[in-house]
Every structure is written in structure tokens, then in C-alpha cells.
Short mmCIF file of C-alpha atoms in Angstrom, two decimals:
data_model
loop_
_atom_site.label_atom_id
_atom_site.label_comp_id
_atom_site.label_asym_id
_atom_site.label_seq_id
_atom_site.Cartn_x
_atom_site.Cartn_y
_atom_site.Cartn_z
CA GLY A 1 8.20 7.43 17.31
CA GLN A 2 9.77 8.12 20.66
CA GLN A 3 11.59 5.14 22.12
CA VAL A 4 13.30 4.32 25.37
CA MET A 5 15.54 1.29 25.29
CA GLN A 6 17.30 -0.48 28.11
CA ILE A 7 20.22 -2.87 28.10
CA PRO A 8 20.72 -5.56 29.05
CA GLN A 9 17.30 -7.22 28.89
CA TYR A 10 18.37 -9.75 31.49
CA GLN A 11 21.26 -10.05 33.90
CA HIS A 12 22.11 -12.92 36.20
CA VAL A 13 24.64 -12.22 38.95
CA GLN A 14 26.03 -13.93 42.02
CA GLU A 15 25.09 -12.27 45.27
CA GLY A 16 27.72 -9.67 46.10
CA GLU A 17 28.51 -8.80 42.47
CA ASP A 18 27.74 -5.39 41.01
CA PHE A 19 25.03 -4.71 38.44
CA THR A 20 24.40 -1.90 35.96
CA THR A 21 21.49 -1.21 33.63
CA TYR A 22 21.56 1.45 30.92
CA CYS A 23 18.68 3.48 29.57
CA ASN A 24 18.77 5.31 26.22
CA SER A 25 16.11 7.65 24.87
CA SER A 26 15.62 8.65 21.24
CA THR A 27 14.73 12.16 22.43
CA THR A 28 15.98 14.57 25.08
CA LEU A 29 14.15 14.13 28.36
CA SER A 30 13.24 16.86 30.82
CA ASN A 31 13.53 14.32 33.61
CA ILE A 32 13.95 10.59 34.05
CA GLN A 33 12.54 8.25 36.64
CA TRP A 34 13.44 4.76 37.74
CA TYR A 35 11.03 2.09 38.93
CA LYS A 36 11.46 -1.39 40.35
CA GLN A 37 8.99 -4.20 39.83
CA ARG A 38 9.27 -7.35 41.91
CA PRO A 39 8.10 -10.60 40.24
CA GLY A 40 4.30 -10.65 40.24
CA GLY A 41 4.14 -7.13 41.62
CA HIS A 42 3.59 -3.62 40.37
CA PRO A 43 6.19 -0.99 39.51
CA VAL A 44 7.32 1.11 42.45
CA PHE A 45 8.98 4.49 42.12
CA LEU A 46 12.66 4.64 43.10
CA ILE A 47 13.97 8.06 42.10
CA GLN A 48 13.72 11.00 39.74
CA LEU A 49 16.63 12.82 38.06
CA VAL A 50 16.17 16.27 36.56
CA LYS A 51 19.51 17.98 35.96
CA SER A 52 22.03 17.22 33.25
CA GLY A 53 24.84 15.08 34.69
CA GLU A 54 22.97 14.54 37.96
CA VAL A 55 24.05 11.68 40.21
CA LYS A 56 21.96 10.43 43.11
CA LYS A 57 22.58 7.62 45.57
CA GLN A 58 20.23 5.49 47.61
CA LYS A 59 22.28 3.18 49.81
CA ARG A 60 23.79 0.67 47.34
CA LEU A 61 22.02 2.17 44.31
CA THR A 62 23.60 4.93 42.21
CA PHE A 63 21.61 6.71 39.52
CA GLN A 64 23.06 8.93 36.78
CA PHE A 65 21.48 11.23 34.22
CA GLY A 66 23.58 11.86 31.13
CA GLU A 67 24.94 15.24 30.16
CA ALA A 68 22.77 15.31 27.03
CA LYS A 69 19.72 14.18 29.06
CA LYS A 70 19.14 11.28 26.66
CA ASN A 71 20.58 8.47 28.74
CA SER A 72 20.72 7.26 32.28
CA SER A 73 22.11 4.39 34.30
CA LEU A 74 21.39 2.53 37.51
CA HIS A 75 24.26 0.82 39.28
CA ILE A 76 23.81 -1.54 42.22
CA THR A 77 26.86 -2.28 44.35
CA ALA A 78 27.16 -5.69 46.01
CA THR A 79 23.79 -7.09 44.96
CA GLN A 80 21.56 -8.88 47.43
CA THR A 81 18.71 -11.32 46.82
CA THR A 82 16.28 -8.54 47.72
CA ASP A 83 17.41 -6.67 44.58
CA VAL A 84 15.72 -9.25 42.35
CA GLY A 85 13.19 -7.73 39.97
CA THR A 86 12.81 -5.72 36.80
CA TYR A 87 14.18 -2.19 36.70
CA PHE A 88 12.51 0.32 34.40
CA CYS A 89 13.50 3.80 33.42
CA ALA A 90 10.78 6.21 32.29
CA GLY A 91 10.66 9.64 30.73
CA PRO A 92 8.06 12.15 29.58
CA TYR A 93 6.18 11.08 26.47
CA GLY A 94 5.69 13.43 23.57
CA GLY A 95 6.95 16.37 25.56
CA ALA A 96 4.08 16.16 28.03
CA THR A 97 5.60 15.76 31.48
CA ASN A 98 2.48 14.15 32.93
CA LYS A 99 2.71 11.14 30.58
CA LEU A 100 5.54 8.69 30.94
CA ILE A 101 7.01 6.30 28.41
CA PHE A 102 8.76 3.36 29.96
CA GLY A 103 11.92 1.63 28.90
CA THR A 104 11.90 -2.05 28.00
CA GLY A 105 13.22 -3.00 31.43
CA THR A 106 16.13 -5.06 32.76
CA LEU A 107 15.36 -8.21 34.71
CA LEU A 108 17.90 -8.84 37.45
CA ALA A 109 18.33 -12.32 38.89
CA VAL A 110 20.57 -12.75 41.93
CA GLN A 111 21.90 -16.15 42.86
CA PRO A 112 22.64 -16.63 46.59
CA ASN B 1 -4.90 5.35 52.62
CA ALA B 2 -5.63 2.81 49.86
CA GLY B 3 -3.70 4.56 47.05
CA VAL B 4 -4.68 3.18 43.64
CA THR B 5 -7.22 0.36 43.69
CA GLN B 6 -7.95 -1.83 40.69
CA THR B 7 -10.65 -4.43 40.19
CA PRO B 8 -10.90 -7.19 39.22
CA LYS B 9 -7.50 -8.69 39.91
CA PHE B 10 -8.06 -11.62 37.54
CA GLN B 11 -10.49 -12.01 34.65
CA VAL B 12 -11.00 -14.47 31.81
CA LEU B 13 -13.00 -13.28 28.82
CA LYS B 14 -14.19 -14.88 25.64
CA THR B 15 -13.34 -13.23 22.35
CA GLY B 16 -15.90 -10.56 21.55
CA GLN B 17 -17.06 -10.01 25.13
CA SER B 18 -16.91 -6.60 26.69
CA MET B 19 -15.79 -5.63 30.16
CA THR B 20 -14.65 -2.72 32.28
CA LEU B 21 -11.56 -2.60 34.45
CA GLN B 22 -12.23 -0.34 37.40
CA CYS B 23 -9.67 2.04 38.89
CA ALA B 24 -10.00 4.40 41.81
CA GLN B 25 -7.50 6.57 43.66
CA ASP B 26 -7.91 8.38 46.95
CA MET B 27 -4.90 10.70 46.73
CA ASN B 28 -6.71 13.53 44.92
CA HIS B 29 -4.33 13.18 41.98
CA GLU B 30 -5.24 15.02 38.81
CA TYR B 31 -3.44 12.69 36.43
CA MET B 32 -4.48 9.09 35.86
CA SER B 33 -3.41 6.58 33.25
CA TRP B 34 -3.68 3.01 32.09
CA TYR B 35 -0.73 0.86 31.03
CA ARG B 36 -0.52 -2.64 29.71
CA GLN B 37 2.45 -4.90 30.32
CA ASP B 38 3.40 -7.73 28.03
CA PRO B 39 6.49 -9.96 28.30
CA GLY B 40 9.51 -8.25 26.77
CA MET B 41 7.49 -5.12 25.92
CA GLY B 42 7.74 -3.16 29.12
CA LEU B 43 4.84 -0.91 30.07
CA ARG B 44 2.92 0.76 27.28
CA LEU B 45 0.57 3.71 27.82
CA ILE B 46 -3.00 3.07 26.64
CA HIS B 47 -4.94 6.18 27.70
CA TYR B 48 -4.46 8.92 30.19
CA SER B 49 -6.39 11.78 31.78
CA VAL B 50 -5.24 15.15 33.08
CA GLY B 51 -8.42 15.75 35.04
CA ALA B 52 -12.13 15.08 35.25
CA GLY B 53 -13.71 15.28 31.82
CA ILE B 54 -10.40 15.21 29.93
CA THR B 55 -8.84 12.12 28.36
CA ASP B 56 -6.31 11.46 25.64
CA GLN B 57 -4.68 8.58 23.83
CA GLY B 58 -1.34 7.04 24.65
CA GLU B 59 0.90 4.70 22.65
CA VAL B 60 -1.57 1.80 22.19
CA PRO B 61 -5.18 3.11 22.48
CA ASN B 62 -6.91 0.91 19.87
CA GLY B 63 -9.58 -1.40 21.30
CA TYR B 64 -9.92 0.55 24.54
CA ASN B 65 -12.16 3.37 25.73
CA VAL B 66 -11.88 5.50 28.84
CA SER B 67 -13.84 8.22 30.58
CA ARG B 68 -13.16 10.40 33.62
CA SER B 69 -16.32 11.65 35.22
CA THR B 70 -14.72 12.21 38.64
CA THR B 71 -11.21 12.90 39.93
CA GLU B 72 -11.19 9.57 41.74
CA ASP B 73 -12.28 7.10 39.03
CA PHE B 74 -10.80 6.16 35.66
CA PRO B 75 -12.36 2.98 34.20
CA LEU B 76 -10.95 1.22 31.15
CA ARG B 77 -13.42 -0.42 28.77
CA LEU B 78 -12.77 -3.23 26.35
CA LEU B 79 -15.66 -3.12 23.89
CA SER B 80 -14.95 -6.37 22.04
CA ALA B 81 -12.14 -8.34 23.61
CA ALA B 82 -9.50 -9.94 21.40
CA PRO B 83 -6.77 -12.47 22.30
CA SER B 84 -4.20 -9.74 21.59
CA GLN B 85 -5.56 -7.91 24.63
CA THR B 86 -4.42 -10.66 26.95
CA SER B 87 -2.09 -8.76 29.26
CA VAL B 88 -1.53 -7.33 32.69
CA TYR B 89 -3.16 -3.93 33.06
CA PHE B 90 -1.96 -1.29 35.49
CA CYS B 91 -3.85 1.80 36.47
CA ALA B 92 -1.74 4.65 37.78
CA SER B 93 -2.07 8.15 39.14
CA SER B 94 0.27 11.07 39.53
CA PRO B 95 -0.01 14.36 41.40
CA GLY B 96 1.16 16.76 38.71
CA GLN B 97 3.46 17.72 35.94
CA GLY B 98 7.14 18.39 35.68
CA THR B 99 9.02 17.12 38.71
CA ARG B 100 5.73 16.10 40.34
CA ASN B 101 4.97 13.45 37.70
CA THR B 102 5.93 10.44 39.82
CA ILE B 103 3.55 7.59 39.07
CA TYR B 104 1.80 5.47 41.68
CA PHE B 105 0.62 2.15 40.33
CA GLY B 106 -2.24 -0.11 41.31
CA GLU B 107 -1.55 -3.77 41.89
CA GLY B 108 -2.59 -4.81 38.39
CA SER B 109 -5.36 -6.72 36.67
CA TRP B 110 -4.49 -9.97 34.91
CA LEU B 111 -6.73 -10.37 31.85
CA THR B 112 -6.89 -13.45 29.64
CA VAL B 113 -8.94 -13.45 26.43
CA VAL B 114 -9.66 -16.90 25.01
#
């Protein structure tokens, strides 16, 4: 079945270091979304990418959608303790754009 | 504007008991869904609905029932709870399809089945 995998599962960084998480889908995606979940909280939407090769930035966060629309990445420059949480990518499930399948997530720990 | 509201926030059930997780949204979204989250498994889609009267199965529908009698409400029923259903459950809604499929999550319901 359709799968969306993320690597790494867990990353521990010192505050100020950079961080990248990678998302890989077994199928081509019409769009990809990224969510952040703080410990004990619920996932919160960060961004959506639609076009092949698209790059979007939100302050220290840079999101990329692969040329083949099967992979994506999230890069955080100079991490801060407020970046702690699990980052999920998500894409349409079974071709239906109103259902999302989520990646396995990357837990980011930031040491002050 | 409350967004997506789930109740209860915490629940302990005995094996074989039934219960309903309530979910309501006040954003007039057509699409609603239920996910469960287990450690190391990410979020898995249980059931979803594209509008009142229409529901469909997601990745892990077994052991759960849903109905959608109104746009606002989308309850999730566990007919005979099993320990494997111990999880955090998130209800979510979304305004549309395509590029309007951003999901808004409720705060979650922590369910333990003993």
C-alpha cells in the first residue's frame, strides 16, 4: 500500500545547529504538507507545497518539494529550543486530495 | 471561534466496553476525519467524511464506526474496546480538496483500554 516514510526518526541537536528531515513517498503526490506537533499537543499545519521543485521559506524554515513530486524536505537553520517537536509530512491518500496520509515523523530535540 | 472540539480528553475503558468520542467543528468544513496516533507509527487515518451522510474507510478502520448526520459533528464509536485501541485519537476537519485540503486538528483524546 501507499507509504510515506521520514528520516531520521529522531534527531538531537545543540541549539544553533541546523536540522533537516526528509520525506519519501511510494507514490507521486499532487501536493505535500508539513505539520509540527509539540510534545503533548496536536499537529499544526506549517505549509503546503504543490509544484514540482517548489521551495518555500518561513523565517528559519525552508521547505522543498522534489522534482518527481515523491519526496520533500524541511530544513531548519540555527535551531532554537522553540523548534522542539515532531515534524510530519503528509500527502493525499489513494489519490483523493481530501484524505491525507502522514509520514512517520521526525522528533527533534534541541539542547540549550 | 472554537475550531475542532473533541470530548472527552481522557478516558479509561475496560475491554469489551463501548464508547463514543465526540467531535464538532464550527468552521463549516465539508471534510472531517479521525486519526489515531501511536508511538513510532505517526498518524493513521481511521475514517473520514466528505460531507453530511457520506463516510468512508481510511487505513485502519477495523473496530470503529462513524456517522455524519450534520456538517458539524463526526462521532467515532468503539463498539467493543480492545487493548490494541489504546491510543491518542485526533479528530480533524478540512475546508476542501486539492490545495484547500489543509487539516485542522482537535486537541486529541487519550484513550486507555485495560
